[in-house]
Amino acid sequence: MRVSNKWLKELVNIDDTVENIADKMLLVGNEYESITKLCPCTNLVVGRVVSRKDHPDSDHLNVCEVDFGDKIYQIVCGAPNVDANQKVIVAKVGAMLPAGEIKATVIRGVESNGMICSLAELGLESKYVKESDKKGIHVLKDSAPVGLDALVYMAFDDTYVDYELTANRSDLLS
């Protein structure tokens, strides 16, 4: 049984870490298998695509100017649905994603300082991703505040505890 730490804190007034809560549950006889983050990523922000133009040496890449809230950075993006004035999820240089660390790089002669992300690149399973998001980046609502932590904005900053349900603990099944 997976229990969301945020959901649990909505129901019960608990001011403790998820690890301590899981350990206290263990003391009353409820074992847990793992503690995992919903989205194991770091250093993501809500960005606004200021401009998008075709890459000079590619027929499928775009060169975007993206406002991170404090500064505008240039990012090369291969998503077909990226466009100007979109609010997007941006992995800054140094961000950790399931596929690895994001680094400043040069792609076909053009500098790129970050990555505009799809939900799949954040590690979400495809069964939770809309069809429209599977073909490119995830576009946020226009009301998304530029510069805010993207995980906080999307409520992906949660941790889950996976509890074992055993036959002798029928009280946990209700």
PDB file of C-alpha atoms in Angstrom:
ATOM      1  CA  MET A   1       0.000   0.000   0.000  1.00  0.00           C
ATOM      2  CA  ARG A   2       1.509   3.310  -1.090  1.00  0.00           C
ATOM      3  CA  VAL A   3       0.877   6.247   1.223  1.00  0.00           C
ATOM      4  CA  SER A   4       1.538   9.820   0.167  1.00  0.00           C
ATOM      5  CA  ASN A   5       3.293  11.896   2.805  1.00  0.00           C
ATOM      6  CA  LYS A   6       1.379  15.052   1.774  1.00  0.00           C
ATOM      7  CA  TRP A   7      -1.946  13.235   1.890  1.00  0.00           C
ATOM      8  CA  LEU A   8      -1.163  11.783   5.317  1.00  0.00           C
ATOM      9  CA  LYS A   9      -0.293  15.237   6.668  1.00  0.00           C
ATOM     10  CA  GLU A  10      -3.626  16.574   5.366  1.00  0.00           C
ATOM     11  CA  LEU A  11      -5.468  13.952   7.409  1.00  0.00           C
ATOM     12  CA  VAL A  12      -3.335  13.892  10.564  1.00  0.00           C
ATOM     13  CA  ASN A  13      -1.423  16.687  12.260  1.00  0.00           C
ATOM     14  CA  ILE A  14       2.111  15.284  11.976  1.00  0.00           C
ATOM     15  CA  ASP A  15       5.212  17.432  12.061  1.00  0.00           C
ATOM     16  CA  ASP A  16       7.890  14.820  11.353  1.00  0.00           C
ATOM     17  CA  THR A  17      10.010  13.548   8.486  1.00  0.00           C
ATOM     18  CA  VAL A  18       8.679  10.787   6.260  1.00  0.00           C
ATOM     19  CA  GLU A  19      11.519   8.526   7.436  1.00  0.00           C
ATOM     20  CA  ASN A  20      10.554   8.979  11.114  1.00  0.00           C
ATOM     21  CA  ILE A  21       6.884   8.360  10.348  1.00  0.00           C
ATOM     22  CA  ALA A  22       7.767   5.119   8.521  1.00  0.00           C
ATOM     23  CA  ASP A  23      10.012   4.020  11.408  1.00  0.00           C
ATOM     24  CA  LYS A  24       7.248   4.704  13.946  1.00  0.00           C
ATOM     25  CA  MET A  25       4.843   2.619  11.862  1.00  0.00           C
ATOM     26  CA  LEU A  26       7.465  -0.143  11.891  1.00  0.00           C
ATOM     27  CA  LEU A  27       7.478  -0.058  15.710  1.00  0.00           C
ATOM     28  CA  VAL A  28       3.748  -0.865  15.753  1.00  0.00           C
ATOM     29  CA  GLY A  29       4.227  -3.826  13.438  1.00  0.00           C
ATOM     30  CA  ASN A  30       3.729  -2.372   9.972  1.00  0.00           C
ATOM     31  CA  GLU A  31       6.762  -3.027   7.788  1.00  0.00           C
ATOM     32  CA  TYR A  32       7.559  -0.922   4.775  1.00  0.00           C
ATOM     33  CA  GLU A  33       9.437  -1.816   1.634  1.00  0.00           C
ATOM     34  CA  SER A  34      10.624   1.569   0.425  1.00  0.00           C
ATOM     35  CA  ILE A  35      10.470   5.322   0.700  1.00  0.00           C
ATOM     36  CA  THR A  36      10.482   6.994  -2.712  1.00  0.00           C
ATOM     37  CA  LYS A  37      10.023  10.459  -4.159  1.00  0.00           C
ATOM     38  CA  LEU A  38       7.219  10.918  -6.650  1.00  0.00           C
ATOM     39  CA  CYS A  39       9.614  12.736  -8.961  1.00  0.00           C
ATOM     40  CA  PRO A  40      13.314  12.075  -8.304  1.00  0.00           C
ATOM     41  CA  CYS A  41      14.483  15.306  -9.947  1.00  0.00           C
ATOM     42  CA  THR A  42      16.262  18.421  -8.718  1.00  0.00           C
ATOM     43  CA  ASN A  43      16.827  21.993  -9.892  1.00  0.00           C
ATOM     44  CA  LEU A  44      13.679  22.373 -12.017  1.00  0.00           C
ATOM     45  CA  VAL A  45      11.927  25.707 -12.533  1.00  0.00           C
ATOM     46  CA  VAL A  46       8.923  27.078 -14.344  1.00  0.00           C
ATOM     47  CA  GLY A  47      10.237  28.941 -17.390  1.00  0.00           C
ATOM     48  CA  ARG A  48       8.671  31.030 -20.124  1.00  0.00           C
ATOM     49  CA  VAL A  49       9.775  30.584 -23.721  1.00  0.00           C
ATOM     50  CA  VAL A  50      10.519  34.129 -24.850  1.00  0.00           C
ATOM     51  CA  SER A  51      11.355  33.192 -28.441  1.00  0.00           C
ATOM     52  CA  ARG A  52      11.756  30.124 -30.658  1.00  0.00           C
ATOM     53  CA  LYS A  53      13.568  29.927 -33.959  1.00  0.00           C
ATOM     54  CA  ASP A  54      14.741  27.082 -36.155  1.00  0.00           C
ATOM     55  CA  HIS A  55      18.231  25.731 -35.515  1.00  0.00           C
ATOM     56  CA  PRO A  56      20.536  26.808 -38.380  1.00  0.00           C
ATOM     57  CA  ASP A  57      22.091  23.331 -38.797  1.00  0.00           C
ATOM     58  CA  SER A  58      19.091  21.055 -38.173  1.00  0.00           C
ATOM     59  CA  ASP A  59      15.662  20.431 -39.620  1.00  0.00           C
ATOM     60  CA  HIS A  60      14.131  19.309 -36.299  1.00  0.00           C
ATOM     61  CA  LEU A  61      15.876  21.333 -33.552  1.00  0.00           C
ATOM     62  CA  ASN A  62      14.768  24.707 -32.170  1.00  0.00           C
ATOM     63  CA  VAL A  63      16.796  27.439 -30.501  1.00  0.00           C
ATOM     64  CA  CYS A  64      14.785  28.934 -27.636  1.00  0.00           C
ATOM     65  CA  GLU A  65      15.344  31.888 -25.345  1.00  0.00           C
ATOM     66  CA  VAL A  66      13.839  30.911 -21.978  1.00  0.00           C
ATOM     67  CA  ASP A  67      13.144  33.213 -19.026  1.00  0.00           C
ATOM     68  CA  PHE A  68      14.019  31.415 -15.752  1.00  0.00           C
ATOM     69  CA  GLY A  69      12.698  34.259 -13.622  1.00  0.00           C
ATOM     70  CA  ASP A  70      16.113  35.722 -12.850  1.00  0.00           C
ATOM     71  CA  LYS A  71      17.776  35.587 -16.263  1.00  0.00           C
ATOM     72  CA  ILE A  72      17.109  34.557 -19.862  1.00  0.00           C
ATOM     73  CA  TYR A  73      19.003  31.501 -21.112  1.00  0.00           C
ATOM     74  CA  GLN A  74      19.403  29.913 -24.534  1.00  0.00           C
ATOM     75  CA  ILE A  75      18.275  26.278 -24.809  1.00  0.00           C
ATOM     76  CA  VAL A  76      18.311  23.979 -27.834  1.00  0.00           C
ATOM     77  CA  CYS A  77      15.118  21.886 -27.853  1.00  0.00           C
ATOM     78  CA  GLY A  78      14.047  19.056 -30.140  1.00  0.00           C
ATOM     79  CA  ALA A  79      10.375  18.975 -29.145  1.00  0.00           C
ATOM     80  CA  PRO A  80       8.012  19.673 -32.052  1.00  0.00           C
ATOM     81  CA  ASN A  81       5.448  21.445 -29.849  1.00  0.00           C
ATOM     82  CA  VAL A  82       7.712  24.113 -28.292  1.00  0.00           C
ATOM     83  CA  ASP A  83       6.690  27.680 -29.114  1.00  0.00           C
ATOM     84  CA  ALA A  84       7.066  31.253 -27.893  1.00  0.00           C
ATOM     85  CA  ASN A  85       5.068  32.436 -24.851  1.00  0.00           C
ATOM     86  CA  GLN A  86       4.634  28.949 -23.403  1.00  0.00           C
ATOM     87  CA  LYS A  87       5.214  28.221 -19.727  1.00  0.00           C
ATOM     88  CA  VAL A  88       7.359  25.085 -19.501  1.00  0.00           C
ATOM     89  CA  ILE A  89       9.302  22.854 -17.109  1.00  0.00           C
ATOM     90  CA  VAL A  90      13.001  23.672 -17.355  1.00  0.00           C
ATOM     91  CA  ALA A  91      15.910  21.661 -15.966  1.00  0.00           C
ATOM     92  CA  LYS A  92      18.687  24.111 -15.132  1.00  0.00           C
ATOM     93  CA  VAL A  93      22.363  23.306 -15.612  1.00  0.00           C
ATOM     94  CA  GLY A  94      23.257  20.945 -12.749  1.00  0.00           C
ATOM     95  CA  ALA A  95      19.753  19.478 -12.520  1.00  0.00           C
ATOM     96  CA  MET A  96      19.461  15.765 -11.843  1.00  0.00           C
ATOM     97  CA  LEU A  97      16.925  13.818 -13.908  1.00  0.00           C
ATOM     98  CA  PRO A  98      16.408  10.032 -14.032  1.00  0.00           C
ATOM     99  CA  ALA A  99      18.564   9.945 -17.181  1.00  0.00           C
ATOM    100  CA  GLY A 100      21.420  11.886 -15.561  1.00  0.00           C
ATOM    101  CA  GLU A 101      22.770  15.361 -14.914  1.00  0.00           C
ATOM    102  CA  ILE A 102      22.000  18.323 -17.177  1.00  0.00           C
ATOM    103  CA  LYS A 103      25.107  20.133 -18.356  1.00  0.00           C
ATOM    104  CA  ALA A 104      25.787  23.209 -20.442  1.00  0.00           C
ATOM    105  CA  THR A 105      26.670  21.985 -23.913  1.00  0.00           C
ATOM    106  CA  VAL A 106      26.963  22.931 -27.561  1.00  0.00           C
ATOM    107  CA  ILE A 107      24.533  21.213 -29.930  1.00  0.00           C
ATOM    108  CA  ARG A 108      25.481  21.506 -33.601  1.00  0.00           C
ATOM    109  CA  GLY A 109      27.354  24.729 -32.955  1.00  0.00           C
ATOM    110  CA  VAL A 110      24.719  26.377 -30.739  1.00  0.00           C
ATOM    111  CA  GLU A 111      25.125  26.780 -26.968  1.00  0.00           C
ATOM    112  CA  SER A 112      22.439  25.174 -24.783  1.00  0.00           C
ATOM    113  CA  ASN A 113      22.086  25.990 -21.070  1.00  0.00           C
ATOM    114  CA  GLY A 114      19.483  23.585 -19.752  1.00  0.00           C
ATOM    115  CA  MET A 115      16.648  21.425 -21.008  1.00  0.00           C
ATOM    116  CA  ILE A 116      12.942  21.993 -21.609  1.00  0.00           C
ATOM    117  CA  CYS A 117      11.336  18.836 -20.208  1.00  0.00           C
ATOM    118  CA  SER A 118       8.550  16.441 -21.008  1.00  0.00           C
ATOM    119  CA  LEU A 119       6.802  14.531 -18.225  1.00  0.00           C
ATOM    120  CA  ALA A 120       8.473  11.301 -19.376  1.00  0.00           C
ATOM    121  CA  GLU A 121      11.883  12.934 -18.877  1.00  0.00           C
ATOM    122  CA  LEU A 122      10.873  13.602 -15.252  1.00  0.00           C
ATOM    123  CA  GLY A 123      10.406   9.872 -14.759  1.00  0.00           C
ATOM    124  CA  LEU A 124       6.596   9.661 -14.868  1.00  0.00           C
ATOM    125  CA  GLU A 125       5.290   6.389 -16.231  1.00  0.00           C
ATOM    126  CA  SER A 126       3.662   6.669 -19.656  1.00  0.00           C
ATOM    127  CA  LYS A 127       0.313   5.448 -18.303  1.00  0.00           C
ATOM    128  CA  TYR A 128       0.073   8.710 -16.306  1.00  0.00           C
ATOM    129  CA  VAL A 129       0.969  10.964 -19.248  1.00  0.00           C
ATOM    130  CA  LYS A 130      -1.614  12.407 -21.641  1.00  0.00           C
ATOM    131  CA  GLU A 131      -1.306  11.535 -25.330  1.00  0.00           C
ATOM    132  CA  SER A 132      -0.610  15.181 -26.174  1.00  0.00           C
ATOM    133  CA  ASP A 133       2.386  15.169 -23.795  1.00  0.00           C
ATOM    134  CA  LYS A 134       3.898  11.999 -25.259  1.00  0.00           C
ATOM    135  CA  LYS A 135       4.838  13.791 -28.483  1.00  0.00           C
ATOM    136  CA  GLY A 136       6.808  16.629 -26.910  1.00  0.00           C
ATOM    137  CA  ILE A 137       7.316  18.841 -23.906  1.00  0.00           C
ATOM    138  CA  HIS A 138       4.728  19.476 -21.201  1.00  0.00           C
ATOM    139  CA  VAL A 139       3.176  22.933 -21.495  1.00  0.00           C
ATOM    140  CA  LEU A 140       2.041  24.474 -18.200  1.00  0.00           C
ATOM    141  CA  LYS A 141      -0.906  26.807 -17.647  1.00  0.00           C
ATOM    142  CA  ASP A 142      -0.399  30.498 -18.422  1.00  0.00           C
ATOM    143  CA  SER A 143      -0.864  31.248 -14.711  1.00  0.00           C
ATOM    144  CA  ALA A 144       2.266  29.275 -13.733  1.00  0.00           C
ATOM    145  CA  PRO A 145       4.655  31.672 -11.956  1.00  0.00           C
ATOM    146  CA  VAL A 146       8.003  31.935 -13.771  1.00  0.00           C
ATOM    147  CA  GLY A 147      10.983  31.039 -11.570  1.00  0.00           C
ATOM    148  CA  LEU A 148       9.033  28.881  -9.100  1.00  0.00           C
ATOM    149  CA  ASP A 149      10.202  25.329  -8.402  1.00  0.00           C
ATOM    150  CA  ALA A 150       8.347  23.303 -11.054  1.00  0.00           C
ATOM    151  CA  LEU A 151       7.907  20.288  -8.740  1.00  0.00           C
ATOM    152  CA  VAL A 152       6.196  22.470  -6.131  1.00  0.00           C
ATOM    153  CA  TYR A 153       3.952  24.080  -8.765  1.00  0.00           C
ATOM    154  CA  MET A 154       2.838  20.697 -10.155  1.00  0.00           C
ATOM    155  CA  ALA A 155       2.592  19.109  -6.654  1.00  0.00           C
ATOM    156  CA  PHE A 156       5.222  16.515  -7.632  1.00  0.00           C
ATOM    157  CA  ASP A 157       7.302  17.287  -4.521  1.00  0.00           C
ATOM    158  CA  ASP A 158       5.807  14.386  -2.568  1.00  0.00           C
ATOM    159  CA  THR A 159       7.295  11.279  -0.985  1.00  0.00           C
ATOM    160  CA  TYR A 160       5.605   7.882  -0.763  1.00  0.00           C
ATOM    161  CA  VAL A 161       6.040   5.049   1.696  1.00  0.00           C
ATOM    162  CA  ASP A 162       5.262   1.591   0.330  1.00  0.00           C
ATOM    163  CA  TYR A 163       3.889  -0.394   3.295  1.00  0.00           C
ATOM    164  CA  GLU A 164       3.634  -4.167   3.296  1.00  0.00           C
ATOM    165  CA  LEU A 165       0.143  -5.472   3.929  1.00  0.00           C
ATOM    166  CA  THR A 166       0.218  -8.842   5.618  1.00  0.00           C
ATOM    167  CA  ALA A 167      -2.648 -11.250   6.269  1.00  0.00           C
ATOM    168  CA  ASN A 168      -2.349 -10.870  10.033  1.00  0.00           C
ATOM    169  CA  ARG A 169      -3.033  -7.078   9.852  1.00  0.00           C
ATOM    170  CA  SER A 170      -6.609  -6.962   8.559  1.00  0.00           C
ATOM    171  CA  ASP A 171      -7.075  -3.610  10.322  1.00  0.00           C
ATOM    172  CA  LEU A 172      -4.825  -2.038   7.672  1.00  0.00           C
ATOM    173  CA  LEU A 173      -7.048  -3.219   4.812  1.00  0.00           C
ATOM    174  CA  SER A 174      -9.929  -0.922   5.724  1.00  0.00           C
TER     175      SER A 174
END
